[in-house]
CSV table of C-alpha atoms and ligand atoms in Angstrom, one decimal:
chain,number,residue,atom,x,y,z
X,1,UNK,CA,0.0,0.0,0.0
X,2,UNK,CA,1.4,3.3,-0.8
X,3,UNK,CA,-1.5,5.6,0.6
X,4,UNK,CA,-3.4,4.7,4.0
X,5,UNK,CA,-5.7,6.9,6.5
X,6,UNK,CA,-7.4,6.0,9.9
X,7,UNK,CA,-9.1,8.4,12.5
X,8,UNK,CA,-8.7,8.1,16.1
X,9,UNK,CA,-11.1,9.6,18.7
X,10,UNK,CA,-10.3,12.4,21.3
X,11,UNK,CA,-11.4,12.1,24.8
X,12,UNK,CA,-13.0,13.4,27.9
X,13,UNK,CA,-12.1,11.9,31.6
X,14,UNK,CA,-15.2,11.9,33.3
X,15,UNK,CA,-13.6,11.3,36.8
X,16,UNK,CA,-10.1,10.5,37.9
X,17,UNK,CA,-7.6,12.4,36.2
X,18,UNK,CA,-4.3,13.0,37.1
X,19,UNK,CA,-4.3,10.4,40.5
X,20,UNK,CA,-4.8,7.8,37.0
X,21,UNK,CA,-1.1,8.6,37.0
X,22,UNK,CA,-0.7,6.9,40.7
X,23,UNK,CA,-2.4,3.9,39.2
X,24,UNK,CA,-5.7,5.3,40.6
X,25,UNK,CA,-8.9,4.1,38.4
X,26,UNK,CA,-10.6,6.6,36.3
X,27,UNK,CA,-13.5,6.8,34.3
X,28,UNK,CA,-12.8,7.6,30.6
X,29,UNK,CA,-14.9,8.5,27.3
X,30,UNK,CA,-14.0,8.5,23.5
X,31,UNK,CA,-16.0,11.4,21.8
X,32,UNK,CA,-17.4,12.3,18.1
X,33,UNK,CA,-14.0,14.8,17.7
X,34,UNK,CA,-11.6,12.9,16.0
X,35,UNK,CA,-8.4,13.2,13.9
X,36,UNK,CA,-7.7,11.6,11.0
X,37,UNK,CA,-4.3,11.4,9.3
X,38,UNK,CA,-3.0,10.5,5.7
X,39,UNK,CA,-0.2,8.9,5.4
X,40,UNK,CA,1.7,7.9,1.9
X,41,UNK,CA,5.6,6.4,1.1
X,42,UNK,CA,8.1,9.1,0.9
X,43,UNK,CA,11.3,9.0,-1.3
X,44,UNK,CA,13.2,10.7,1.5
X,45,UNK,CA,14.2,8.0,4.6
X,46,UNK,CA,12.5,9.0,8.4
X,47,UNK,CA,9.0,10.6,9.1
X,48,UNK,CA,7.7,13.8,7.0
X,49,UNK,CA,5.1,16.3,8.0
X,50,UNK,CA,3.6,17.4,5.0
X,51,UNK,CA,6.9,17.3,3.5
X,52,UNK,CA,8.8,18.8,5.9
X,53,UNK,CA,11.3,17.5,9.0
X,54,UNK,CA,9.8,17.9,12.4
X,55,UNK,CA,11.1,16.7,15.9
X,56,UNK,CA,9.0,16.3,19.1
X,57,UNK,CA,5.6,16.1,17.0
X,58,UNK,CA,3.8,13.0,18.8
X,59,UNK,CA,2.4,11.8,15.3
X,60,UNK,CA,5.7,12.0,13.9
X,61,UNK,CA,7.1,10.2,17.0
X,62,UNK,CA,4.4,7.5,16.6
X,63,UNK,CA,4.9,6.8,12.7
X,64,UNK,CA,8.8,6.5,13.1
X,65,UNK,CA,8.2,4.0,15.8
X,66,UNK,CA,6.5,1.6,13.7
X,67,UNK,CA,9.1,1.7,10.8
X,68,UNK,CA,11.9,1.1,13.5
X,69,UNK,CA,10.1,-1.9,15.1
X,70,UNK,CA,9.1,-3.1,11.2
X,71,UNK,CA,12.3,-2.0,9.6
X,72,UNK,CA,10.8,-0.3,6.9
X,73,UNK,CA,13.6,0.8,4.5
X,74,UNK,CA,11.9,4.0,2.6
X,75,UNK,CA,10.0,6.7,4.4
X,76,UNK,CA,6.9,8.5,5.8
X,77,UNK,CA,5.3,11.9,4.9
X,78,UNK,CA,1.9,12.4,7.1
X,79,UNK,CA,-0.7,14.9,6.9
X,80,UNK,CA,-3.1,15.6,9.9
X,81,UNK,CA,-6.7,16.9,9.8
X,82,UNK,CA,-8.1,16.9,13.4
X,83,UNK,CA,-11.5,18.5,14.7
X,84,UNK,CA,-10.0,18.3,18.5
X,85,UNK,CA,-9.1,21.5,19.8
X,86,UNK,CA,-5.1,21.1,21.0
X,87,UNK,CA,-3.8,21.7,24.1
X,88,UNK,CA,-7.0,21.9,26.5
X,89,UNK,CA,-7.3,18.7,27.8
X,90,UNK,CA,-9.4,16.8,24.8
X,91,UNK,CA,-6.6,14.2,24.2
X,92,UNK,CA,-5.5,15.5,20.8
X,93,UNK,CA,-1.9,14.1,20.7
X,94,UNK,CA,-2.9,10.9,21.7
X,95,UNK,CA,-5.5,10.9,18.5
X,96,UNK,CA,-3.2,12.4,16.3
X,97,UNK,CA,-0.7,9.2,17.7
X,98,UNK,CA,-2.8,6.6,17.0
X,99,UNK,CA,-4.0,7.6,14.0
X,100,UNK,CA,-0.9,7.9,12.5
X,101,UNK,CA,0.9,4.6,13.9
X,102,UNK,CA,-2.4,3.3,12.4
X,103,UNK,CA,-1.9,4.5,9.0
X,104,UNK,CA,1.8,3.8,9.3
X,105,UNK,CA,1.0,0.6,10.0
X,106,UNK,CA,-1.8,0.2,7.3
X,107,UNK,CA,1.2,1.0,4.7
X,108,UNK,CA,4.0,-1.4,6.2
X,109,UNK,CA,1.9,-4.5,7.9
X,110,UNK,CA,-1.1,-3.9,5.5
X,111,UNK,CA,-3.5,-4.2,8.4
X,112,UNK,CA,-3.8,-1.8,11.3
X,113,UNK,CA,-1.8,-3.9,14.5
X,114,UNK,CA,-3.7,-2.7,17.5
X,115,UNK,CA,-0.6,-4.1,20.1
X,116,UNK,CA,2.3,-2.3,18.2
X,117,UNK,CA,-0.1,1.1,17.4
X,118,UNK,CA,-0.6,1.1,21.0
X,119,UNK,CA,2.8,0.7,22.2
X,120,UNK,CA,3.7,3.4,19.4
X,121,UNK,CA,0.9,6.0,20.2
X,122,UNK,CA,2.4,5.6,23.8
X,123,UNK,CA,5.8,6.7,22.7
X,124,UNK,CA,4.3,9.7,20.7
X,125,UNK,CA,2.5,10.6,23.4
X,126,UNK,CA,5.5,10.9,25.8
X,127,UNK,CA,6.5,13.6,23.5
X,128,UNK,CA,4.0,16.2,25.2
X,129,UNK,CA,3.1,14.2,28.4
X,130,UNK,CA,6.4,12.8,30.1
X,131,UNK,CA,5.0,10.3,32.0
X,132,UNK,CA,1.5,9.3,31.0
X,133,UNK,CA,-0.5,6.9,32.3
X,134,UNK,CA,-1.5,5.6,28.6
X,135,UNK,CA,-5.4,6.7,29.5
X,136,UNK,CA,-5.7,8.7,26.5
X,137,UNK,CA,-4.1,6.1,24.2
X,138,UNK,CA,-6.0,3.4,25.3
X,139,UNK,CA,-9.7,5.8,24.8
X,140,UNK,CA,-8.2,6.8,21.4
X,141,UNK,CA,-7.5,3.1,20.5
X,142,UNK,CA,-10.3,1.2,22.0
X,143,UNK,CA,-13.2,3.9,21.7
X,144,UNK,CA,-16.3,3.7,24.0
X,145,UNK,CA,-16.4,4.4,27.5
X,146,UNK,CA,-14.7,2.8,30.4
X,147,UNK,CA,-12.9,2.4,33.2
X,148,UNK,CA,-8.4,2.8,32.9
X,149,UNK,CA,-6.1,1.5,35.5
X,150,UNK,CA,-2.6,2.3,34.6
X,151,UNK,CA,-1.3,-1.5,35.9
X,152,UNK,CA,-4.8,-3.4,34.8
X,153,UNK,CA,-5.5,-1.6,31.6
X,154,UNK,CA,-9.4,-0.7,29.9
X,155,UNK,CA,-12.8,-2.4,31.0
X,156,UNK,CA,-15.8,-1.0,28.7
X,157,UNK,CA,-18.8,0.2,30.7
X,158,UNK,CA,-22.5,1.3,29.5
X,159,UNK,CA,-23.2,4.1,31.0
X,160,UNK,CA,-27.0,5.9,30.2
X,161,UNK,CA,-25.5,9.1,29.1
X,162,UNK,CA,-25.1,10.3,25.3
X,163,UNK,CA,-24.0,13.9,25.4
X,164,UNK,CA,-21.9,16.2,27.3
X,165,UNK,CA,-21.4,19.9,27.0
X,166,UNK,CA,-17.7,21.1,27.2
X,167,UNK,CA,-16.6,24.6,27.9
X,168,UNK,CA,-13.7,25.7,26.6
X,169,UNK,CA,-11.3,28.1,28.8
X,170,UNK,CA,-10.1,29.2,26.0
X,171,UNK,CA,-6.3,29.0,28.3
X,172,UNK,CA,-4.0,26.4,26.4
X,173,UNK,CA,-1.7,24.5,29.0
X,174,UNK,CA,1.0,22.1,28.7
X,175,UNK,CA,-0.3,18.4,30.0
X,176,UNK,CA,3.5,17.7,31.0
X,177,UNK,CA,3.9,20.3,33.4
X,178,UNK,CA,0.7,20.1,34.6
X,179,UNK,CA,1.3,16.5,35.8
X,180,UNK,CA,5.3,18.1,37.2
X,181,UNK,CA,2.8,20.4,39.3
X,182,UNK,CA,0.8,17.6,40.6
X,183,UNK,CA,4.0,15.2,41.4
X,184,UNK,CA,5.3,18.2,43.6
X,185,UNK,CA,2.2,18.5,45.4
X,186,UNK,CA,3.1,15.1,46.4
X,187,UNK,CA,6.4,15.2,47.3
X,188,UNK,CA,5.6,17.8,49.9
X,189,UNK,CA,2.1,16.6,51.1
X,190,UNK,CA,2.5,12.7,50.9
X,191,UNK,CA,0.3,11.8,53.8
X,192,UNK,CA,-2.6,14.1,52.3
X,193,UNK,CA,-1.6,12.9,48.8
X,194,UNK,CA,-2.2,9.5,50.0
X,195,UNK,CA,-5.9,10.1,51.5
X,196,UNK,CA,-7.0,12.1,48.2
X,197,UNK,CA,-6.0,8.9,46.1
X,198,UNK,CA,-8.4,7.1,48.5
X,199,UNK,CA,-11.2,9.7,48.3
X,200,UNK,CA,-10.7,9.7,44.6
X,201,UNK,CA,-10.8,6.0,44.2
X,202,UNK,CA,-14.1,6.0,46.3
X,203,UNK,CA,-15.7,8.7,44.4
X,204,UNK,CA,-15.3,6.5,41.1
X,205,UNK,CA,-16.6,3.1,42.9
X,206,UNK,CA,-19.8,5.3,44.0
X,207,UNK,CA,-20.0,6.6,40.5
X,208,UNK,CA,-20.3,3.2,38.6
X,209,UNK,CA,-23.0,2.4,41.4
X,210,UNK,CA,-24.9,5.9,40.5
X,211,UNK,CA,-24.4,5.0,36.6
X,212,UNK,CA,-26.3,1.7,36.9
X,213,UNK,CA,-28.9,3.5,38.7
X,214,UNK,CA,-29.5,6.1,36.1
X,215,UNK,CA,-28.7,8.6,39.1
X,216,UNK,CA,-27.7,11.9,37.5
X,217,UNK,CA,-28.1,14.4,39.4
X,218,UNK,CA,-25.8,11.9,42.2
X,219,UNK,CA,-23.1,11.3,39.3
X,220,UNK,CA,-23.0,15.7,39.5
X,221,UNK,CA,-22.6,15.9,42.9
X,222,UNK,CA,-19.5,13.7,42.8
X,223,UNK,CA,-17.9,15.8,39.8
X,224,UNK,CA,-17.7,18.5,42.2
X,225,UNK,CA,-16.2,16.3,45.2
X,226,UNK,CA,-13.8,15.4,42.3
X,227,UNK,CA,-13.3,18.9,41.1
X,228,UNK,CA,-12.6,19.8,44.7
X,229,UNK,CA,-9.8,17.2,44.7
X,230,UNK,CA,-8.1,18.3,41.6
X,231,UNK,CA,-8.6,21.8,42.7
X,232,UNK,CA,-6.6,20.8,46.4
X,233,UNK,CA,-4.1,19.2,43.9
X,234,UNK,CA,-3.1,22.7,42.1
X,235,UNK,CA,-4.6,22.2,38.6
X,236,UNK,CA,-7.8,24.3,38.8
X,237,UNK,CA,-8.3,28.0,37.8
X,238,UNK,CA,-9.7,30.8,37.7
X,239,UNK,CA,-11.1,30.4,34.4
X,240,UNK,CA,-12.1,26.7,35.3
X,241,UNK,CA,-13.7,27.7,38.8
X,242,UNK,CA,-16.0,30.1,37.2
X,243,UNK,CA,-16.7,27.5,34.5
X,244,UNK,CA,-18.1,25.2,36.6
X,245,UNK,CA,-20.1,28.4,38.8
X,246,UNK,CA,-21.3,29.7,35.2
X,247,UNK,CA,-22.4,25.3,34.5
X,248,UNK,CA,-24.0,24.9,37.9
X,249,UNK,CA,-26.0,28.5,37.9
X,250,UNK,CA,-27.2,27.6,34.5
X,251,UNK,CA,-29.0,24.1,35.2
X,252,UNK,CA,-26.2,21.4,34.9
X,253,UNK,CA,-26.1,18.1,37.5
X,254,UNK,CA,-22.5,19.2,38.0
X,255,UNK,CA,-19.1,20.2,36.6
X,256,UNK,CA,-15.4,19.5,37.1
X,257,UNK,CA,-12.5,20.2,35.0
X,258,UNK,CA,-11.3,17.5,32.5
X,259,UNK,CA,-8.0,16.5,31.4
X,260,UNK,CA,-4.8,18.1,32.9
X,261,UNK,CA,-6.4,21.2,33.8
X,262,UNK,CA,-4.3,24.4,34.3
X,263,UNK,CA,-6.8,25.7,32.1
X,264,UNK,CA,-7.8,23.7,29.2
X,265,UNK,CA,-11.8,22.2,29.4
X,266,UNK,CA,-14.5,21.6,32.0
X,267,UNK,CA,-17.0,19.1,31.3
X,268,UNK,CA,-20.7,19.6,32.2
X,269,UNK,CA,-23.0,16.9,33.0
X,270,UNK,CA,-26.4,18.2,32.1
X,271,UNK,CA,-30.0,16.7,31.8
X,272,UNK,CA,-30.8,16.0,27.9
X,273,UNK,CA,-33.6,18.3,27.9
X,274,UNK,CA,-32.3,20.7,29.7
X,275,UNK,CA,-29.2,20.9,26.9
X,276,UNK,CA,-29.8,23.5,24.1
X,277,UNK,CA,-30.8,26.2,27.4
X,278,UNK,CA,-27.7,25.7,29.1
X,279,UNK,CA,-25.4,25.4,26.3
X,280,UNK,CA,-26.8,29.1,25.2
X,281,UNK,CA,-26.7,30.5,28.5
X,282,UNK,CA,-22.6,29.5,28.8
X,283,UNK,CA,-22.1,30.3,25.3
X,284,UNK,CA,-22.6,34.2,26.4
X,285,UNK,CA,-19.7,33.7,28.0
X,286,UNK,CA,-17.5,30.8,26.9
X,287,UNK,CA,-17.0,28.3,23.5
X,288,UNK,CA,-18.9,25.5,24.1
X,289,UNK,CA,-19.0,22.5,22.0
X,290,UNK,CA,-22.1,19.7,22.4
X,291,UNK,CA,-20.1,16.4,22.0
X,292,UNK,CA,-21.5,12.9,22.2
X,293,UNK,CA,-19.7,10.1,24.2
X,294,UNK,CA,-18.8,6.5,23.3
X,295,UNK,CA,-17.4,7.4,20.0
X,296,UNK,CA,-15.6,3.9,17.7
X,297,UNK,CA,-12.0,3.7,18.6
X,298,UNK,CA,-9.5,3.8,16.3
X,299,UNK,CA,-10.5,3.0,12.3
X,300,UNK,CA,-9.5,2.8,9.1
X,301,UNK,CA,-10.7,5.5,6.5
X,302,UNK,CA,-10.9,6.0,2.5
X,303,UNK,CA,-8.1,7.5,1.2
R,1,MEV,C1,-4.5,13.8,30.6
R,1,MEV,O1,-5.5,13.6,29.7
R,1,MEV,C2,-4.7,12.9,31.8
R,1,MEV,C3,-3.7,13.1,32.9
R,1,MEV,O2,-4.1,12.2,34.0
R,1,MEV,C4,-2.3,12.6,32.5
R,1,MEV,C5,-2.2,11.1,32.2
R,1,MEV,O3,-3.0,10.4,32.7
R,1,MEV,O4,-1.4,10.7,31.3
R,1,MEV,C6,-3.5,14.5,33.5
């Protein structure tokens, strides 16, 4: 094959972030954002984008790991169309990763090898996150909705919720030193560290319970126990505290920032009908984009 494209799905994390990196569980969704990259053989060895040599690009990173581990002798030029905002929490590199190991893969294997594109997204992704816990791989990969554990890996879940409204900040933040901040909030408060990763492993175990219930307005309450938590943490805002204020005056369940924070999005779990008034009502004040949850993993697509 000389041409091949696949998409890949962002993400929002529901509950759990950043203590996912401490090998706590969190609760993770693919959404109906995706990226979708084209990749063809180049006459020029190593990994091109759009024709040109770039370092630290996690797509790039991701393509060149799957010719090293293959051995492929010619090279790569990639092209990237993505509808996920970068940079605010929505797992963009990690979609732009897969679907270009994919692709890579599509061209060298003929067949997209979900083991090596994951082990390859990975090492894009540690471009821009350092030390990820591989959450937003695995959502971009597998699709649907579940629950990550860094050392037990992806269960699916059904959970009775189709859309989400996200408000963008409109503050981009770096995911990297987002997670530095968090490891040095450790370092000097291990005990209380310690009794947040048990809160926040709690607050997910009550979760799933309110899920199978159909409890909503429960599932809301939570987001802000967990919002509180990330807030204690250091990776709230200004921006992101009056995000949720503006979510919770205008009708949602509850809010919480999602993603590394810092800035970024905050996710806003709101009752379907009650949707098209509070997306207006934040829009006054910040972007908001309607997505839908449970989006296909990672996929093959016309060239
Ligand atoms: C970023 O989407 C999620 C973080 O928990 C980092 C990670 O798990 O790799 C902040």
């Amino acid at each position: 094959m000389e041409k091949a494209a696949a998409s890949a799905p962002g993400k929002v994390i529901l509950f759990g972030e950043h203590f996912v990196v401490y090998d706590n569980p969190a609760i993770v969704s693919a959404i109906n954002l995706r990226a979708r990259v084209e990749v063809s053989t180049y006459d020029r060895r190593g990994v091109w984008l759009r024709d040109r040599k770039v370092v630290n690009h996690p797509a790039v990173r991701a393509a060149e790991y799957i010719i090293q581990n293959k051995g492929f002798s010619k090279g790569l030029n990639i092209n990237i169309f993505s509808d996920i905002p970068p940079k605010v929490g929505l797992g963009s590199s990690a979609s732009v990763s897969i679907a270009s190991a994919a692709a890579a893969s599509l061209i060298i294997q003929g067949r997209i090898d979900r083991e090596l594109i994951a082990a390859a997204g990975f090492e894009g992704e540690r471009i821009v996150h350092h030390n990820p816990s591989g959450i937003d791989t695995c959502i971009a990969l597998n699709g649907g909705v579940g629950i990550y554990r860094r050392s037990k890996g992806f269960t699916k879940i059904h959970i009775p919720l189709e859309t989400i409204l996200i408000i963008d900040t409109g503050r981009m933040r770096n995911t990297g030193e987002m997670v530095k901040k968090v490891r040095e909030y450790m370092e000097n408060n291990r005990e209380r560290f310690n009794e947040i990763l048990v809160d926040a492993e709690e607050l997910v175990n009550i979760v799933l319970d309110m899920f199978k219930n159909g409890d909503l307005e429960g599932v809301g309450k939570l987001m802000l126990r967990n919002q509180a938590l990330l807030r204690e943490v250091g990776v709230s805002s200004d921006e992101i505290e009056e995000a949720v204020r503006l979510a919770l005056k205008s009708g949602a369940y509850g809010a919480k920032l999602t993603g590394a924070g810092g800035g970024g999005c905050v996710i806003c779990l709101v009752d379907e009908d009650k949707i098209e008034r509070v997306y207006l009502n934040i829009s006054n004040r910040f972007k908001v984009y309607t997505v839908r949850l449970s989006a296909e993993g990672v996929k093959e697509e016309e060239i």
